[in-house]
C-alpha cells in the first residue's frame, strides 16, 4: 500500500519538542494569545519576508478577515480562479462580496494576467490569486494586470508555504498573503490554524481587532467594530514554531520527489503540471493529467496506490456557488476530468515513487490505447 499522504514522519520529527513545550504551557495556563503566539507570528512574518503576521483560527478566516480588513464587502466583486479549494470563494461570499470566476492556464492550472482581466468588472476591487499545488502564479503578469485594473492583490498561499516568485516568498507580494496551517498543508498544525502576512500596518491592526471580537487595542470590553472569534491558540503556535525550522528541508524533499516523478513518468500518457520560469514551487501536491482519469484512479487503487483529485468540480460549477457563474470556463472544466494527484509527502521514499511511476505508466498506456 502506498498512501496518498502520511503525516507520521513529520509528526515524529517534532513530537518530543512539542510535548515538552506543551507541558510548559500547561503550567502557564496561557492558552490563547501570549508569548507562544507572538513568537510564531514574528517567526512567520520573518520567514515570509513581510512586516507583520497575524495568527487566526484557519485559512478560510485568513481570507475572509483580510477582505474585511480592506473594506471589501457588499457591492464589490472579487476575482478568484475557478480551479481552487472552495474556501477561496467561500471567503468572498462570507465578506458579503461577489466572486467573479477566472479561468486558468492549461499548462499550470493557475490564473494568469489574461484570465484575470477577462473576469474583472467595473465593480472589481480585488483579486485573490491562488498559488495552487504549491506553485506561485506568474506574479509579474498578475501585478501588471491588477495595477492596470486598479485592484488589490490578495494571495491565497495556503498550499504554498515557502514557495517563491523571483526570490520573493509567497504571501509577500500582494497587499496581504493568507495561509492555512491545516494539518495536511506543507506547514501544518495539530488542528486548525491560519495566518495573514502583510507589510501594511493598517491592515495588520484591523486584523488584530477583527480576529478578537472587534476589540479596540488594549480595551477588553471596548469594541470598535464587529469582528469575530478567530484567534490562533498557543497550543497550535507551539507546533508551528517547532515545525517551521524543518519546512525548508521538507519542501526540498517534496521537490526532489516531484523531480523523480517528472523523470520517470511517461510524458506521452501522463502529463505533469508545468513549472513556471521564475517560480520555485513547494509541491503541496503532485498533479498530473491523464485520459480516462476515473478508470486510471480505480485501477491504481486496486494495485494499492492511493491518489486524490484537486478538485473534482471547478468552483463555478459547485452547487452553492453556481449562481455566481457568468460564463463557461473551458480550461478549468476540461482539466477537472483529467487531473490526478499522486502520493506526495516529505517522507515518501524514492522507491515508492518508482513503484507509482511503474504502475501509472502501465495503466495510463493501457487506458490510452483501449
Ligand atoms: C486549505 C485551503 C484553504 C482553507 O484553509 P482552512 O484552514 O481549511 O480554512 C483555502 N485555500 C486553499 C487554496 C487551501 O488549500
Coordinates of C-alpha atoms and ligand atoms in Angstrom, one line a residue:
X1 CA 0.0 0.0 0.0
X2 CA 1.3 3.5 -0.9
X3 CA -0.9 6.1 0.9
X4 CA -1.7 9.4 -0.8
X5 CA -0.5 11.3 2.3
X6 CA 1.1 10.4 5.6
X7 CA 1.7 12.9 8.4
X8 CA 3.6 10.4 10.7
X9 CA 7.1 11.2 9.6
X10 CA 6.7 15.0 10.2
X11 CA 4.9 14.4 13.5
X12 CA 7.6 12.1 14.8
X13 CA 10.3 14.7 14.0
X14 CA 8.8 17.3 16.3
X15 CA 6.9 15.1 18.8
X16 CA 9.3 15.4 21.7
X17 CA 9.8 19.1 21.3
X18 CA 6.1 19.8 21.1
X19 CA 5.0 17.7 24.0
X20 CA 7.7 19.2 26.3
X21 CA 6.7 22.7 25.2
X22 CA 3.0 21.8 25.7
X23 CA 3.9 20.6 29.2
X24 CA 5.4 24.0 30.0
X25 CA 2.3 25.7 28.5
X26 CA 0.0 23.8 30.8
X27 CA 1.9 25.3 33.8
X28 CA 1.4 28.9 32.5
X29 CA -2.3 28.5 31.6
X30 CA -1.8 30.9 28.7
X31 CA -3.8 29.0 26.1
X32 CA -5.0 31.9 23.9
X33 CA -2.5 34.5 22.7
X34 CA 0.6 35.2 24.8
X35 CA 4.2 34.7 24.1
X36 CA 3.9 31.4 22.1
X37 CA 1.5 33.0 19.6
X38 CA 3.6 36.2 19.4
X39 CA 6.8 34.2 18.9
X40 CA 5.3 32.3 16.0
X41 CA 3.8 35.4 14.4
X42 CA 7.3 37.0 14.4
X43 CA 8.9 33.9 13.0
X44 CA 6.3 33.5 10.3
X45 CA 6.5 37.2 9.2
X46 CA 10.3 36.9 9.0
X47 CA 10.1 33.7 7.0
X48 CA 7.7 35.2 4.5
X49 CA 9.5 38.5 4.2
X50 CA 6.6 40.6 5.5
X51 CA 6.5 43.1 8.3
X52 CA 3.6 41.5 10.2
X53 CA 1.9 38.2 10.6
X54 CA -1.5 37.9 12.4
X55 CA -2.4 34.4 13.5
X56 CA -6.0 33.4 13.0
X57 CA -8.1 30.2 13.5
X58 CA -7.8 28.8 10.0
X59 CA -7.1 29.7 6.3
X60 CA -10.7 30.5 5.5
X61 CA -10.8 33.1 8.2
X62 CA -7.5 34.5 7.0
X63 CA -9.1 35.2 3.6
X64 CA -12.4 36.4 4.9
X65 CA -10.9 38.7 7.5
X66 CA -8.4 40.1 5.1
X67 CA -11.2 41.1 2.7
X68 CA -13.0 42.8 5.6
X69 CA -9.8 44.5 6.8
X70 CA -9.6 46.1 3.3
X71 CA -13.2 47.3 3.5
X72 CA -14.3 44.9 0.7
X73 CA -17.9 43.7 1.0
X74 CA -21.4 44.4 -0.3
X75 CA -21.5 45.6 -3.8
X76 CA -17.8 44.7 -4.5
X77 CA -16.6 42.0 -6.9
X78 CA -13.5 39.8 -6.2
X79 CA -11.9 37.7 -8.9
X80 CA -11.0 34.2 -7.9
X81 CA -9.7 31.3 -10.0
X82 CA -12.3 28.6 -10.8
X83 CA -9.8 25.9 -10.0
X84 CA -9.2 26.2 -6.3
X85 CA -10.4 24.8 -3.0
X86 CA -13.9 26.1 -2.3
X87 CA -12.7 28.1 0.7
X88 CA -11.3 30.8 -1.5
X89 CA -14.7 31.5 -2.9
X90 CA -16.5 30.9 0.4
X91 CA -14.4 33.7 2.0
X92 CA -15.5 36.2 -0.7
X93 CA -19.2 35.4 -0.1
X94 CA -18.7 35.5 3.7
X95 CA -17.3 39.0 3.4
X96 CA -20.5 40.0 1.5
X97 CA -18.8 40.4 -1.9
X98 CA -19.5 38.7 -5.2
X99 CA -17.0 36.2 -6.6
X100 CA -16.1 36.5 -10.3
X101 CA -14.5 33.3 -11.6
X102 CA -11.4 33.4 -13.8
X103 CA -10.2 30.5 -16.0
X104 CA -6.7 29.1 -15.6
X105 CA -3.7 28.3 -17.8
X106 CA -3.9 24.9 -19.4
X107 CA -0.3 24.0 -18.6
X108 CA 0.0 25.3 -15.0
X109 CA -3.7 25.3 -14.0
X110 CA -3.1 28.7 -12.4
X111 CA -4.7 32.1 -13.0
X112 CA -2.9 34.4 -15.5
X113 CA -2.9 38.1 -16.1
X114 CA -5.1 37.5 -19.1
X115 CA -7.7 35.3 -17.3
X116 CA -7.8 37.9 -14.5
X117 CA -8.5 40.7 -17.0
X118 CA -11.2 38.6 -18.7
X119 CA -13.0 38.1 -15.4
X120 CA -12.7 41.6 -13.9
X121 CA -15.7 44.0 -13.9
X122 CA -16.0 47.7 -13.1
X123 CA -17.1 46.7 -9.5
X124 CA -14.0 44.5 -9.0
X125 CA -11.9 45.7 -6.0
X126 CA -9.5 42.8 -5.6
X127 CA -8.2 39.5 -7.0
X128 CA -7.4 36.5 -4.8
X129 CA -4.6 34.8 -6.7
X130 CA -4.2 31.2 -5.6
X131 CA -0.8 29.6 -5.6
X132 CA -2.4 26.2 -6.2
X133 CA -0.5 22.9 -5.7
X134 CA 2.4 24.9 -4.2
X135 CA 3.5 26.9 -7.2
X136 CA 3.2 30.7 -7.4
X137 CA 1.3 32.1 -10.3
X138 CA 3.1 34.5 -12.6
X139 CA 3.1 37.5 -10.3
X140 CA 4.7 39.9 -12.8
X141 CA 1.7 39.3 -15.1
X142 CA -0.9 39.3 -12.3
X143 CA 0.6 42.5 -10.8
X144 CA 0.6 44.3 -14.1
X145 CA -3.0 43.3 -14.8
X146 CA -4.1 44.2 -11.3
X147 CA -2.5 47.6 -11.4
X148 CA -4.0 48.3 -14.8
X149 CA -7.4 47.4 -13.3
X150 CA -6.7 49.4 -10.2
X151 CA -7.4 46.5 -7.9
X152 CA -5.7 45.0 -4.8
X153 CA -3.9 41.6 -4.8
X154 CA -4.6 39.1 -2.0
X155 CA -2.6 35.9 -2.2
X156 CA -4.1 32.6 -1.1
X157 CA -0.9 30.9 -0.2
X158 CA -2.5 28.1 1.8
X159 CA -0.7 25.5 -0.4
X160 CA 2.5 27.5 -1.0
X161 CA 4.3 28.0 2.3
X162 CA 7.9 28.8 1.3
X163 CA 7.3 29.0 -2.5
X164 CA 9.0 31.9 -4.3
X165 CA 8.4 34.1 -7.3
X166 CA 11.8 35.6 -8.4
X167 CA 13.0 35.0 -4.8
X168 CA 10.0 36.8 -3.1
X169 CA 8.2 34.4 -0.8
X170 CA 4.5 33.5 -1.2
X171 CA 2.4 36.0 0.7
X172 CA 4.9 38.9 0.4
X173 CA 3.9 40.2 -3.0
X174 CA 0.2 41.2 -2.6
X175 CA -1.3 43.6 -0.1
X176 CA -1.7 40.5 2.1
X177 CA -1.0 36.8 2.0
X178 CA -3.3 34.3 3.5
X179 CA -2.2 30.9 5.0
X180 CA -3.9 27.8 6.3
X181 CA -2.0 25.5 8.7
X182 CA -4.5 22.7 8.3
X183 CA -2.6 19.5 9.3
X184 CA -2.2 18.4 5.7
X185 CA -0.6 21.6 4.4
X186 CA 3.2 21.8 3.9
X187 CA 3.4 23.5 7.3
X188 CA 0.6 22.0 9.4
X189 CA -0.6 22.3 12.9
X190 CA -2.1 19.6 15.1
X191 CA -5.5 21.0 14.5
X192 CA -6.8 24.1 12.7
X193 CA -4.8 27.3 12.4
X194 CA -4.1 30.1 9.9
X195 CA -2.3 33.4 9.5
X196 CA -2.2 36.6 7.4
X197 CA 1.0 38.3 6.5
X198 CA 1.2 41.9 5.3
X199 CA 3.5 44.8 5.4
X200 CA 0.6 47.3 5.7
X201 CA 0.3 48.4 9.3
X202 CA -3.3 49.4 8.9
X203 CA -4.4 46.0 7.7
X204 CA -2.4 44.3 10.4
X205 CA -4.0 46.4 13.1
X206 CA -7.5 45.9 11.7
X207 CA -6.9 42.1 11.5
X208 CA -5.8 42.0 15.2
X209 CA -9.1 43.6 16.1
X210 CA -11.3 41.6 13.7
X211 CA -10.0 38.3 15.0
X212 CA -10.8 39.3 18.5
X213 CA -14.4 40.5 18.6
X214 CA -13.6 43.9 17.1
X215 CA -11.8 44.9 20.3
X216 CA -10.0 48.2 20.5
X217 CA -6.3 47.7 21.2
X218 CA -5.9 47.3 25.0
X219 CA -9.6 47.6 25.7
X220 CA -11.1 44.3 26.9
X221 CA -14.7 45.5 26.7
X222 CA -14.3 48.2 24.1
X223 CA -15.5 47.1 20.7
X224 CA -14.7 49.5 17.9
X225 CA -16.2 47.2 15.2
X226 CA -17.9 43.9 14.6
X227 CA -15.3 41.2 14.5
X228 CA -15.4 37.5 15.2
X229 CA -13.6 35.0 17.3
X230 CA -10.8 33.7 15.1
X231 CA -7.7 33.5 17.3
X232 CA -4.7 31.3 16.9
X233 CA -4.2 29.3 20.1
X234 CA -1.0 28.8 21.9
X235 CA -1.0 25.0 21.6
X236 CA -1.0 25.2 17.8
X237 CA 1.5 28.1 17.8
X238 CA 4.0 25.8 19.6
X239 CA 3.5 23.1 17.0
X240 CA 4.1 25.6 14.2
X241 CA 7.2 27.0 15.8
X242 CA 8.6 23.5 16.2
X243 CA 7.9 22.6 12.6
X244 CA 9.0 25.9 10.9
X245 CA 12.8 25.3 11.1
X246 CA 12.2 22.0 9.2
X247 CA 9.9 23.4 6.5
X248 CA 12.7 24.1 4.0
X249 CA 14.0 20.6 4.2
X250 CA 10.6 19.1 3.9
X251 CA 9.9 21.3 0.9
X252 CA 13.2 20.3 -0.7
X253 CA 12.3 16.7 -0.2
X254 CA 8.9 17.2 -1.9
X255 CA 10.7 19.0 -4.8
X256 CA 13.2 16.1 -5.2
X257 CA 10.4 13.5 -5.2
X258 CA 8.5 15.5 -7.8
X259 CA 11.7 15.7 -9.9
X260 CA 11.8 11.9 -9.8
X261 CA 8.1 11.7 -10.9
X262 CA 8.9 14.0 -13.7
X263 CA 11.9 11.9 -14.8
X264 CA 10.1 8.5 -14.6
X265 CA 6.6 9.2 -15.8
X266 CA 5.9 8.5 -19.4
X267 CA 5.1 12.0 -20.7
X268 CA 3.2 10.6 -23.7
X269 CA 0.4 9.4 -21.5
X270 CA 0.9 11.1 -18.1
X271 CA 1.2 14.9 -18.3
X272 CA 2.6 16.7 -15.2
X273 CA 1.6 20.3 -14.4
X274 CA 4.2 22.6 -15.9
X275 CA 6.6 24.7 -13.8
X276 CA 6.7 28.5 -14.5
X277 CA 10.0 30.1 -15.1
X278 CA 10.8 32.3 -12.1
X279 CA 8.7 30.3 -9.7
X280 CA 10.2 27.8 -7.3
X281 CA 7.3 25.6 -6.1
X282 CA 7.0 23.7 -2.9
X283 CA 4.7 21.0 -4.3
X284 CA 1.9 20.7 -1.9
X285 CA 0.5 18.3 -4.5
X286 CA 2.0 16.4 -7.4
X287 CA -0.7 16.8 -10.1
X288 CA -0.8 15.0 -13.4
X289 CA -3.3 14.8 -16.2
X290 CA -4.4 11.5 -17.7
X291 CA -7.1 10.4 -20.1
X292 CA -10.0 8.3 -18.5
X293 CA -8.9 9.5 -15.1
X294 CA -11.5 7.8 -13.1
X295 CA -10.7 4.4 -14.6
X296 CA -7.0 5.0 -14.1
X297 CA -7.6 6.0 -10.5
X298 CA -9.7 3.0 -9.7
X299 CA -7.1 0.7 -11.3
X300 CA -4.3 2.3 -9.2
X301 CA -6.4 1.8 -6.1
X302 CA -6.7 -1.9 -6.9
X303 CA -2.9 -2.0 -7.1
X304 CA -2.6 -0.4 -3.7
X305 CA -1.8 3.2 -4.7
X306 CA -4.0 5.9 -3.3
X307 CA -4.5 9.2 -5.2
X308 CA -6.6 12.3 -4.9
X309 CA -8.4 14.8 -7.1
X310 CA -7.8 18.6 -6.6
X311 CA -10.5 19.4 -7.4
X312 CA -13.2 17.3 -9.0
X313 CA -15.6 20.2 -9.7
X314 CA -14.4 23.7 -10.6
X315 CA -15.9 26.2 -8.1
X316 CA -18.1 27.9 -10.6
X317 CA -20.0 24.6 -11.1
X318 CA -20.2 23.7 -7.4
X319 CA -23.8 23.8 -6.2
X320 CA -23.5 26.6 -3.7
X321 CA -21.6 28.9 -5.9
X322 CA -23.0 28.2 -9.4
X323 CA -25.3 31.2 -9.1
X324 CA -22.3 33.5 -9.3
X325 CA -21.0 31.9 -12.5
X326 CA -21.4 34.0 -15.6
X327 CA -19.7 32.2 -18.4
X328 CA -18.3 28.7 -19.1
X329 CA -14.6 28.4 -18.2
X330 CA -13.4 25.7 -20.7
X331 CA -9.8 25.2 -19.4
X332 CA -10.8 24.6 -15.8
X333 CA -13.8 22.4 -16.9
X334 CA -11.7 20.2 -19.1
X335 CA -8.9 19.9 -16.5
X336 CA -11.3 18.8 -13.8
X337 CA -12.0 15.5 -15.6
X338 CA -8.3 14.7 -16.1
X339 CA -6.4 15.8 -13.0
X340 CA -5.0 13.2 -10.6
X341 CA -2.9 14.0 -7.5
X342 CA -0.2 11.4 -6.9
X343 CA 1.2 10.3 -3.4
X344 CA 3.4 13.0 -2.0
X345 CA 4.8 14.0 1.4
X346 CA 8.3 14.7 2.6
X347 CA 8.9 11.2 4.0
X348 CA 7.7 9.3 0.9
X349 CA 10.5 7.1 -0.3
X350 CA 12.1 7.2 -3.7
X351 CA 11.3 3.5 -4.2
X352 CA 7.7 4.3 -3.6
X353 CA 7.8 7.0 -6.3
X354 CA 9.3 4.4 -8.6
X355 CA 6.5 2.0 -7.9
X356 CA 3.8 4.6 -8.5
X357 CA 5.5 5.5 -11.8
X358 CA 5.8 1.9 -12.9
X359 CA 2.1 1.2 -12.3
X360 CA 0.8 4.5 -13.5
X361 CA 2.8 4.3 -16.8
X362 CA 1.3 0.8 -17.4
X363 CA -2.3 1.7 -16.5
X364 CA -2.3 5.1 -18.4
X365 CA -0.9 3.5 -21.5
X366 CA -3.5 0.7 -21.4
X367 CA -6.3 3.2 -21.0
X368 CA -4.9 5.5 -23.7
X369 CA -4.8 2.6 -26.2
X370 CA -8.1 1.0 -25.2
Ligands
LIG1 C1 -6.7 24.7 2.7 C2 -7.0 25.8 1.8 C3 -7.8 26.9 2.3 C4 -8.6 26.9 3.6 O1 -7.9 26.7 4.7 P1 -8.6 26.1 6.0 O2 -7.6 26.3 7.1 O3 -9.0 24.7 5.8 O4 -9.8 27.0 6.3 C5 -8.0 27.9 1.4 N1 -7.5 27.9 0.2 C6 -6.7 26.9 -0.3 C7 -6.1 27.0 -1.6 C8 -6.5 25.8 0.5 O5 -5.8 24.8 0.1

